[in-house]
Structure formats: structure tokens, C-alpha cells
Amino acid sequence: QVQLVESGGGLVQPGGSLRLSCAASGSIFSINHMGWYRQAPGKQREWVASITGSGTTTYVDSVKGRFTISRDNAKNTVYLQMNSLKPEDTAVYYCNVIEFRGYEYWGQGTQVTVSS
């Protein structure tokens, strides 16, 4: 059984920062891809950022220059540093992990609310 435990969400004012964490535990094999998605009320889940096993990062255009994804392979943990947050960043954020053998896992989601 594999579990992804997310933390770091909350309420923040526009222009503020938050750091999300997602730790994988259990019978997890070697991790390849790690990423973050988000889902705002009434909208479909969208991809936000990804990081490969070699450390290559990619971002959706709307967060480039504001969000930074990173990972700690020793801890099977992925992070999302979010700066200059905007109200349109409000969503439930989900982490996603894909093993080299192809198995895929999702976190339970953490709420991020950007509001004054």
C-alpha cells in the first residue's frame, strides 16, 4: 500500500507565499515523475508543475516565475513553493507520483485559498 501525504495548504493573502509538501510512503518503488495538479471549484483538474527523476522541471504558463517545484529523493518527497499568490490560484492541490514501473498515485489534496 502506498500513501501520499500532503501538507502546507491554508489561507493566505494575495501576494503571499505557501509551501506544499507531499511525502510518499509504503511499498513504493523507484519514483520517476513527481508533479502537482490543482482543481478549482467548478473547473476540471489542471496540471501545474512536474519534475523528472533527473530534476527537469516544467510549469503551466500561469505559474511560471512564481512557483517552484523541487524534490528530495532520499525522502520520496516533492515540494511546491508558491510565491506571489493570486486569488485565481485558489484550488485544491494534489500531488502525483509515477514509478519507473508505471504505477501512478495521487495525494488526498490540500486546500489553498488566496483571499484578502
PDB file of C-alpha atoms in Angstrom:
ATOM      1  CA  GLN A   1       0.000   0.000   0.000  1.00  0.00           C
ATOM      2  CA  VAL A   2       1.330   3.407  -0.988  1.00  0.00           C
ATOM      3  CA  GLN A   3       0.289   6.637   0.666  1.00  0.00           C
ATOM      4  CA  LEU A   4       0.912  10.213  -0.378  1.00  0.00           C
ATOM      5  CA  VAL A   5       0.530  12.656   2.485  1.00  0.00           C
ATOM      6  CA  GLU A   6       0.228  16.320   1.590  1.00  0.00           C
ATOM      7  CA  SER A   7       0.672  19.299   3.863  1.00  0.00           C
ATOM      8  CA  GLY A   8       1.192  23.047   3.736  1.00  0.00           C
ATOM      9  CA  GLY A   9      -2.095  24.351   2.400  1.00  0.00           C
ATOM     10  CA  GLY A  10      -4.075  27.147   4.020  1.00  0.00           C
ATOM     11  CA  LEU A  11      -5.392  30.672   3.727  1.00  0.00           C
ATOM     12  CA  VAL A  12      -3.067  33.397   2.502  1.00  0.00           C
ATOM     13  CA  GLN A  13      -3.479  36.967   1.326  1.00  0.00           C
ATOM     14  CA  PRO A  14      -2.798  37.945  -2.287  1.00  0.00           C
ATOM     15  CA  GLY A  15       0.940  38.349  -2.793  1.00  0.00           C
ATOM     16  CA  GLY A  16       1.724  35.879  -0.048  1.00  0.00           C
ATOM     17  CA  SER A  17       3.541  32.554  -0.126  1.00  0.00           C
ATOM     18  CA  LEU A  18       2.910  28.939   0.784  1.00  0.00           C
ATOM     19  CA  ARG A  19       4.984  25.787   0.540  1.00  0.00           C
ATOM     20  CA  LEU A  20       3.270  22.487  -0.159  1.00  0.00           C
ATOM     21  CA  SER A  21       4.849  19.135   0.666  1.00  0.00           C
ATOM     22  CA  CYS A  22       3.936  15.635  -0.414  1.00  0.00           C
ATOM     23  CA  ALA A  23       5.635  12.615   1.129  1.00  0.00           C
ATOM     24  CA  ALA A  24       5.294   9.136  -0.338  1.00  0.00           C
ATOM     25  CA  SER A  25       5.438   6.147   1.983  1.00  0.00           C
ATOM     26  CA  GLY A  26       4.678   2.459   1.959  1.00  0.00           C
ATOM     27  CA  SER A  27       5.546  -0.110  -0.669  1.00  0.00           C
ATOM     28  CA  ILE A  28       6.706   2.438  -3.191  1.00  0.00           C
ATOM     29  CA  PHE A  29       9.231   1.522  -5.823  1.00  0.00           C
ATOM     30  CA  SER A  30      11.675   3.845  -7.536  1.00  0.00           C
ATOM     31  CA  ILE A  31       9.945   7.136  -8.343  1.00  0.00           C
ATOM     32  CA  ASN A  32      10.272   8.690 -11.765  1.00  0.00           C
ATOM     33  CA  HIS A  33       7.886  11.574 -12.267  1.00  0.00           C
ATOM     34  CA  MET A  34       6.511  13.801  -9.493  1.00  0.00           C
ATOM     35  CA  GLY A  35       4.050  16.591 -10.033  1.00  0.00           C
ATOM     36  CA  TRP A  36       1.327  18.871  -8.766  1.00  0.00           C
ATOM     37  CA  TYR A  37      -2.187  19.415 -10.096  1.00  0.00           C
ATOM     38  CA  ARG A  38      -4.987  21.651  -8.886  1.00  0.00           C
ATOM     39  CA  GLN A  39      -8.752  21.820  -9.131  1.00  0.00           C
ATOM     40  CA  ALA A  40     -10.722  24.992  -8.575  1.00  0.00           C
ATOM     41  CA  PRO A  41     -14.453  24.915  -7.777  1.00  0.00           C
ATOM     42  CA  GLY A  42     -16.481  24.166 -10.883  1.00  0.00           C
ATOM     43  CA  LYS A  43     -13.387  23.523 -13.001  1.00  0.00           C
ATOM     44  CA  GLN A  44     -11.514  20.493 -14.226  1.00  0.00           C
ATOM     45  CA  ARG A  45      -8.298  19.395 -12.587  1.00  0.00           C
ATOM     46  CA  GLU A  46      -5.315  21.007 -14.289  1.00  0.00           C
ATOM     47  CA  TRP A  47      -1.635  20.209 -14.300  1.00  0.00           C
ATOM     48  CA  VAL A  48       0.538  22.789 -12.513  1.00  0.00           C
ATOM     49  CA  ALA A  49       4.140  21.583 -12.437  1.00  0.00           C
ATOM     50  CA  SER A  50       6.300  18.492 -12.885  1.00  0.00           C
ATOM     51  CA  ILE A  51       9.795  17.326 -12.044  1.00  0.00           C
ATOM     52  CA  THR A  52      11.503  14.309 -13.555  1.00  0.00           C
ATOM     53  CA  GLY A  53      13.882  11.904 -11.881  1.00  0.00           C
ATOM     54  CA  SER A  54      16.806  13.833 -13.329  1.00  0.00           C
ATOM     55  CA  GLY A  55      15.447  17.125 -11.988  1.00  0.00           C
ATOM     56  CA  THR A  56      13.999  18.657 -15.134  1.00  0.00           C
ATOM     57  CA  THR A  57      11.090  20.946 -14.250  1.00  0.00           C
ATOM     58  CA  THR A  58       8.141  22.200 -16.273  1.00  0.00           C
ATOM     59  CA  TYR A  59       5.304  24.563 -15.376  1.00  0.00           C
ATOM     60  CA  VAL A  60       1.958  25.694 -16.674  1.00  0.00           C
ATOM     61  CA  ASP A  61       2.302  29.216 -18.080  1.00  0.00           C
ATOM     62  CA  SER A  62       0.106  30.794 -15.409  1.00  0.00           C
ATOM     63  CA  VAL A  63       2.556  29.941 -12.586  1.00  0.00           C
ATOM     64  CA  LYS A  64       5.912  30.385 -14.322  1.00  0.00           C
ATOM     65  CA  GLY A  65       8.166  32.692 -12.348  1.00  0.00           C
ATOM     66  CA  ARG A  66       6.015  32.356  -9.227  1.00  0.00           C
ATOM     67  CA  PHE A  67       6.006  28.635  -8.352  1.00  0.00           C
ATOM     68  CA  THR A  68       8.988  26.327  -7.903  1.00  0.00           C
ATOM     69  CA  ILE A  69       8.789  22.536  -7.785  1.00  0.00           C
ATOM     70  CA  SER A  70      11.556  20.514  -6.137  1.00  0.00           C
ATOM     71  CA  ARG A  71      12.096  17.039  -4.752  1.00  0.00           C
ATOM     72  CA  ASP A  72      14.092  15.167  -2.136  1.00  0.00           C
ATOM     73  CA  ASN A  73      14.669  11.683  -3.498  1.00  0.00           C
ATOM     74  CA  ALA A  74      16.002  10.351  -0.187  1.00  0.00           C
ATOM     75  CA  LYS A  75      12.707  11.282   1.455  1.00  0.00           C
ATOM     76  CA  ASN A  76      10.431  10.473  -1.520  1.00  0.00           C
ATOM     77  CA  THR A  77       9.057  13.968  -1.112  1.00  0.00           C
ATOM     78  CA  VAL A  78       8.040  16.636  -3.597  1.00  0.00           C
ATOM     79  CA  TYR A  79       7.568  20.305  -2.773  1.00  0.00           C
ATOM     80  CA  LEU A  80       5.802  23.239  -4.373  1.00  0.00           C
ATOM     81  CA  GLN A  81       6.956  26.688  -3.317  1.00  0.00           C
ATOM     82  CA  MET A  82       4.265  29.187  -4.270  1.00  0.00           C
ATOM     83  CA  ASN A  83       5.090  32.894  -4.231  1.00  0.00           C
ATOM     84  CA  SER A  84       3.163  35.984  -5.325  1.00  0.00           C
ATOM     85  CA  LEU A  85      -0.077  34.091  -4.918  1.00  0.00           C
ATOM     86  CA  LYS A  86      -3.197  35.347  -6.670  1.00  0.00           C
ATOM     87  CA  PRO A  87      -6.885  34.725  -5.966  1.00  0.00           C
ATOM     88  CA  GLU A  88      -7.023  32.629  -9.138  1.00  0.00           C
ATOM     89  CA  ASP A  89      -4.546  30.207  -7.548  1.00  0.00           C
ATOM     90  CA  THR A  90      -7.289  29.173  -5.105  1.00  0.00           C
ATOM     91  CA  ALA A  91      -7.879  25.440  -5.528  1.00  0.00           C
ATOM     92  CA  VAL A  92      -7.376  22.030  -4.032  1.00  0.00           C
ATOM     93  CA  TYR A  93      -3.820  20.977  -4.852  1.00  0.00           C
ATOM     94  CA  TYR A  94      -2.984  17.317  -5.487  1.00  0.00           C
ATOM     95  CA  CYS A  95       0.403  15.681  -5.766  1.00  0.00           C
ATOM     96  CA  ASN A  96       1.019  12.957  -8.316  1.00  0.00           C
ATOM     97  CA  VAL A  97       3.746  10.332  -8.340  1.00  0.00           C
ATOM     98  CA  ILE A  98       4.643   7.858 -11.084  1.00  0.00           C
ATOM     99  CA  GLU A  99       7.057   5.000 -10.508  1.00  0.00           C
ATOM    100  CA  PHE A 100       9.514   3.801 -13.155  1.00  0.00           C
ATOM    101  CA  ARG A 101       7.460   0.606 -13.405  1.00  0.00           C
ATOM    102  CA  GLY A 102       4.440   2.734 -14.381  1.00  0.00           C
ATOM    103  CA  TYR A 103       2.302   2.735 -11.248  1.00  0.00           C
ATOM    104  CA  GLU A 104       0.674   6.087 -10.503  1.00  0.00           C
ATOM    105  CA  TYR A 105      -0.505   7.516  -7.186  1.00  0.00           C
ATOM    106  CA  TRP A 106      -2.422  10.612  -6.058  1.00  0.00           C
ATOM    107  CA  GLY A 107      -2.475  12.525  -2.811  1.00  0.00           C
ATOM    108  CA  GLN A 108      -5.693  13.345  -0.976  1.00  0.00           C
ATOM    109  CA  GLY A 109      -5.493  17.034  -1.785  1.00  0.00           C
ATOM    110  CA  THR A 110      -4.784  20.147   0.241  1.00  0.00           C
ATOM    111  CA  GLN A 111      -6.813  23.351   0.087  1.00  0.00           C
ATOM    112  CA  VAL A 112      -5.103  26.594  -0.894  1.00  0.00           C
ATOM    113  CA  THR A 113      -7.194  29.754  -0.548  1.00  0.00           C
ATOM    114  CA  VAL A 114      -5.887  33.144  -1.635  1.00  0.00           C
ATOM    115  CA  SER A 115      -8.096  35.909  -0.325  1.00  0.00           C
ATOM    116  CA  SER A 116      -7.932  39.223   1.484  1.00  0.00           C
TER     117      SER A 116
END
